[in-house]
PDB file of C-alpha atoms in Angstrom:
ATOM      1  CA  MET A1337       3.808  10.196  21.821  1.00 37.00           C
ATOM      2  CA  ASN A1338       4.502   9.815  18.182  1.00 47.00           C
ATOM      3  CA  GLU A1339       8.135   9.433  17.408  1.00 51.00           C
ATOM      4  CA  LYS A1340       9.492   9.923  13.738  1.00 57.00           C
ATOM      5  CA  SER A1341      11.403   6.810  12.433  1.00 61.00           C
ATOM      6  CA  ALA A1342      15.124   7.032  12.306  1.00 71.00           C
ATOM      7  CA  TYR A1343      17.175   7.663   9.322  1.00 80.00           C
ATOM      8  CA  ILE A1344      18.583   4.993   7.512  1.00 87.00           C
ATOM      9  CA  PRO A1345      21.614   5.351   5.528  1.00 93.00           C
ATOM     10  CA  ILE A1346      21.419   4.504   2.068  1.00 94.00           C
ATOM     11  CA  HIS A1347      24.383   1.568   2.302  1.00 95.00           C
ATOM     12  CA  GLU A1348      22.313  -0.010   4.908  1.00 95.00           C
ATOM     13  CA  LEU A1349      19.451  -0.452   2.622  1.00 95.00           C
ATOM     14  CA  GLU A1350      19.075  -3.854   1.653  1.00 97.00           C
ATOM     15  CA  VAL A1351      17.731  -3.242  -1.853  1.00 97.00           C
ATOM     16  CA  TYR A1352      20.509  -0.421  -2.541  1.00 98.00           C
ATOM     17  CA  ARG A1353      23.075  -3.532  -1.227  1.00 98.00           C
ATOM     18  CA  LEU A1354      21.476  -5.921  -3.617  1.00 98.00           C
ATOM     19  CA  SER A1355      21.503  -3.471  -6.504  1.00 98.00           C
ATOM     20  CA  ARG A1356      25.001  -2.893  -5.941  1.00 98.00           C
ATOM     21  CA  LYS A1357      26.036  -6.915  -5.923  1.00 98.00           C
ATOM     22  CA  LEU A1358      23.868  -6.501  -9.243  1.00 98.00           C
ATOM     23  CA  SER A1359      26.585  -4.187 -10.684  1.00 98.00           C
ATOM     24  CA  THR A1360      29.482  -5.804  -9.330  1.00 98.00           C
ATOM     25  CA  SER A1361      28.602  -9.105 -10.866  1.00 98.00           C
ATOM     26  CA  ALA A1362      27.614  -6.669 -14.228  1.00 98.00           C
ATOM     27  CA  TRP A1363      31.160  -5.421 -13.825  1.00 98.00           C
ATOM     28  CA  THR A1364      32.766  -9.013 -13.927  1.00 98.00           C
ATOM     29  CA  VAL A1365      31.000  -9.959 -16.942  1.00 98.00           C
ATOM     30  CA  TYR A1366      32.033  -6.752 -18.589  1.00 98.00           C
ATOM     31  CA  GLN A1367      35.878  -6.957 -17.755  1.00 98.00           C
ATOM     32  CA  ARG A1368      36.426  -9.893 -19.416  1.00 97.00           C
ATOM     33  CA  LEU A1369      34.594  -8.636 -22.758  1.00 98.00           C
ATOM     34  CA  SER A1370      36.598  -7.678 -25.956  1.00 97.00           C
ATOM     35  CA  PHE A1371      36.560  -4.064 -27.077  1.00 98.00           C
ATOM     36  CA  GLN A1372      33.670  -4.971 -29.727  1.00 97.00           C
ATOM     37  CA  GLU A1373      31.649  -6.742 -27.236  1.00 97.00           C
ATOM     38  CA  LYS A1374      31.985  -3.722 -24.641  1.00 98.00           C
ATOM     39  CA  LYS A1375      30.669  -1.466 -27.537  1.00 98.00           C
ATOM     40  CA  VAL A1376      28.085  -3.448 -28.894  1.00 96.00           C
ATOM     41  CA  TRP A1377      26.701  -5.166 -25.616  1.00 98.00           C
ATOM     42  CA  GLY A1378      28.330  -4.419 -22.611  1.00 98.00           C
ATOM     43  CA  ASP A1379      28.153  -0.820 -22.614  1.00 98.00           C
ATOM     44  CA  GLN A1380      24.365  -0.936 -22.765  1.00 98.00           C
ATOM     45  CA  MET A1381      24.238  -3.642 -20.378  1.00 98.00           C
ATOM     46  CA  LEU A1382      26.496  -2.050 -18.141  1.00 98.00           C
ATOM     47  CA  SER A1383      24.764   1.517 -17.785  1.00 98.00           C
ATOM     48  CA  ALA A1384      21.208  -0.316 -17.545  1.00 98.00           C
ATOM     49  CA  VAL A1385      22.710  -2.616 -14.366  1.00 98.00           C
ATOM     50  CA  ASP A1386      24.283   0.714 -12.684  1.00 98.00           C
ATOM     51  CA  SER A1387      21.191   2.854 -13.019  1.00 98.00           C
ATOM     52  CA  VAL A1388      19.514   0.383 -10.648  1.00 98.00           C
ATOM     53  CA  GLY A1389      21.421   1.634  -7.663  1.00 98.00           C
ATOM     54  CA  ALA A1390      21.723   4.889  -9.024  1.00 98.00           C
ATOM     55  CA  ASN A1391      17.980   5.624  -8.856  1.00 97.00           C
ATOM     56  CA  ILE A1392      17.466   3.818  -5.993  1.00 97.00           C
ATOM     57  CA  ALA A1393      20.107   6.287  -4.178  1.00 97.00           C
ATOM     58  CA  GLU A1394      18.514   9.083  -6.231  1.00 96.00           C
ATOM     59  CA  GLY A1395      14.830   8.616  -5.173  1.00 94.00           C
ATOM     60  CA  TYR A1396      15.818   7.845  -1.319  1.00 93.00           C
ATOM     61  CA  ALA A1397      17.581  11.382  -1.125  1.00 92.00           C
ATOM     62  CA  ARG A1398      14.435  13.173  -2.650  1.00 88.00           C
ATOM     63  CA  PHE A1399      11.806  14.823  -0.395  1.00 84.00           C
ATOM     64  CA  HIS A1400       8.489  14.759  -2.065  1.00 83.00           C
ATOM     65  CA  PHE A1401       6.770  11.356  -2.272  1.00 79.00           C
ATOM     66  CA  SER A1402       6.189  11.919  -6.125  1.00 85.00           C
ATOM     67  CA  GLU A1403       9.715  12.172  -6.739  1.00 91.00           C
ATOM     68  CA  LYS A1404      10.830   9.426  -4.509  1.00 90.00           C
ATOM     69  CA  SER A1405       8.373   7.089  -6.547  1.00 92.00           C
ATOM     70  CA  ARG A1406       9.647   8.476  -9.942  1.00 95.00           C
ATOM     71  CA  PHE A1407      13.065   7.710  -9.457  1.00 96.00           C
ATOM     72  CA  TYR A1408      11.807   3.805  -7.617  1.00 96.00           C
ATOM     73  CA  TYR A1409       9.747   3.476 -11.360  1.00 97.00           C
ATOM     74  CA  ILE A1410      12.773   4.033 -12.923  1.00 98.00           C
ATOM     75  CA  SER A1411      14.765   1.852 -11.302  1.00 98.00           C
ATOM     76  CA  ARG A1412      12.806  -0.733 -11.744  1.00 97.00           C
ATOM     77  CA  ALA A1413      12.695  -0.067 -15.576  1.00 98.00           C
ATOM     78  CA  SER A1414      16.624  -0.475 -15.576  1.00 98.00           C
ATOM     79  CA  LEU A1415      16.458  -3.530 -13.731  1.00 98.00           C
ATOM     80  CA  SER A1416      14.084  -4.977 -16.131  1.00 98.00           C
ATOM     81  CA  GLU A1417      16.269  -3.604 -19.208  1.00 98.00           C
ATOM     82  CA  GLY A1418      19.585  -4.596 -17.538  1.00 98.00           C
ATOM     83  CA  VAL A1419      18.874  -8.158 -16.629  1.00 98.00           C
ATOM     84  CA  GLU A1420      15.489  -9.310 -18.616  1.00 98.00           C
ATOM     85  CA  HIS A1421      17.041  -7.940 -21.722  1.00 98.00           C
ATOM     86  CA  TRP A1422      20.850  -7.475 -21.587  1.00 98.00           C
ATOM     87  CA  ILE A1423      21.798 -10.301 -19.607  1.00 98.00           C
ATOM     88  CA  ASP A1424      19.271 -12.586 -21.273  1.00 98.00           C
ATOM     89  CA  LEU A1425      20.835 -11.560 -24.548  1.00 98.00           C
ATOM     90  CA  GLY A1426      24.184 -12.061 -23.134  1.00 98.00           C
ATOM     91  CA  PHE A1427      23.233 -15.664 -22.134  1.00 98.00           C
ATOM     92  CA  GLU A1428      21.704 -16.336 -25.508  1.00 98.00           C
ATOM     93  CA  ARG A1429      25.009 -15.497 -26.954  1.00 97.00           C
ATOM     94  CA  GLY A1430      27.313 -17.228 -24.813  1.00 97.00           C
ATOM     95  CA  ILE A1431      28.610 -14.179 -23.065  1.00 97.00           C
ATOM     96  CA  VAL A1432      27.220 -14.944 -19.669  1.00 98.00           C
ATOM     97  CA  SER A1433      27.516 -18.168 -17.897  1.00 98.00           C
ATOM     98  CA  ASP A1434      24.923 -20.491 -16.908  1.00 98.00           C
ATOM     99  CA  GLN A1435      25.777 -19.595 -13.147  1.00 98.00           C
ATOM    100  CA  GLU A1436      25.927 -16.015 -13.814  1.00 98.00           C
ATOM    101  CA  PHE A1437      22.539 -16.093 -15.441  1.00 98.00           C
ATOM    102  CA  LEU A1438      21.182 -17.722 -12.286  1.00 98.00           C
ATOM    103  CA  LEU A1439      22.600 -15.341 -10.160  1.00 98.00           C
ATOM    104  CA  PHE A1440      21.378 -12.373 -12.128  1.00 98.00           C
ATOM    105  CA  ASN A1441      18.153 -13.670 -11.957  1.00 98.00           C
ATOM    106  CA  GLN A1442      17.966 -14.398  -8.310  1.00 98.00           C
ATOM    107  CA  LEU A1443      19.099 -10.614  -7.713  1.00 98.00           C
ATOM    108  CA  ARG A1444      16.770  -9.069 -10.321  1.00 98.00           C
ATOM    109  CA  ARG A1445      13.618 -10.923  -8.144  1.00 98.00           C
ATOM    110  CA  ASP A1446      15.274  -9.818  -4.754  1.00 98.00           C
ATOM    111  CA  VAL A1447      15.457  -6.103  -5.981  1.00 98.00           C
ATOM    112  CA  GLN A1448      12.363  -6.086  -7.857  1.00 98.00           C
ATOM    113  CA  VAL A1449      10.338  -7.292  -4.705  1.00 97.00           C
ATOM    114  CA  ARG A1450      12.206  -4.706  -2.292  1.00 97.00           C
ATOM    115  CA  LEU A1451      11.682  -1.873  -5.364  1.00 96.00           C
ATOM    116  CA  ASN A1452       7.910  -2.865  -5.363  1.00 96.00           C
ATOM    117  CA  ASN A1453       7.879  -2.664  -1.327  1.00 94.00           C
ATOM    118  CA  MET A1454       9.616   1.103  -1.511  1.00 92.00           C
ATOM    119  CA  ILE A1455       6.935   2.244  -3.851  1.00 93.00           C
ATOM    120  CA  LYS A1456       4.429   0.567  -1.982  1.00 92.00           C
ATOM    121  CA  SER A1457       5.500   2.258   1.456  1.00 87.00           C
ATOM    122  CA  THR A1458       6.425   5.765  -0.215  1.00 85.00           C
ATOM    123  CA  TYR A1459       2.518   5.743  -1.112  1.00 67.00           C
ATOM    124  CA  SER A1460       1.321   4.459   2.177  1.00 72.00           C
ATOM    125  CA  ALA A1461       3.401   7.239   3.659  1.00 66.00           C
ATOM    126  CA  LYS A1462       2.150   9.833   1.486  1.00 58.00           C
ATOM    127  CA  ASN A1463      -1.449   8.593   1.931  1.00 60.00           C
ATOM    128  CA  GLN A1464      -0.938   8.674   6.019  1.00 64.00           C
ATOM    129  CA  LEU A1465       0.359  12.197   5.995  1.00 60.00           C
ATOM    130  CA  LYS A1466      -2.368  13.290   4.066  1.00 65.00           C
ATOM    131  CA  ASP A1467      -4.758  11.950   6.331  1.00 65.00           C
ATOM    132  CA  ASN A1468      -3.311  13.171   9.342  1.00 68.00           C
ATOM    133  CA  SER A1469      -3.382  16.634   7.825  1.00 62.00           C
TER     134      SER A1469
END
């Protein structure tokens, strides 16, 4: 008998939980910024970082494999923009502390690995469905 795997709620996915931790860390940095720092750097940083989890959630809710993959790729790009550009820039400018910088980069690596696995498993599921047809 071939059983379908059970649906896992988004809040139970490790990649989503890690993306939310990334957003929480970004919010902590954002809250202490001056008005000008928020407008020049913080708004864009926060938007990019928050977009990681938002795109994971949207992709996870999509039905078609290609749509799922597309949102996971966008999430991965937002991860790169948020951490590798904005957080790195904030670190250079003294906005992000050494400890925060290390945390952001550890979370980035963890999320990226899991996103890559989600993309790979989405393609594998698509190919498996095609082979079973």
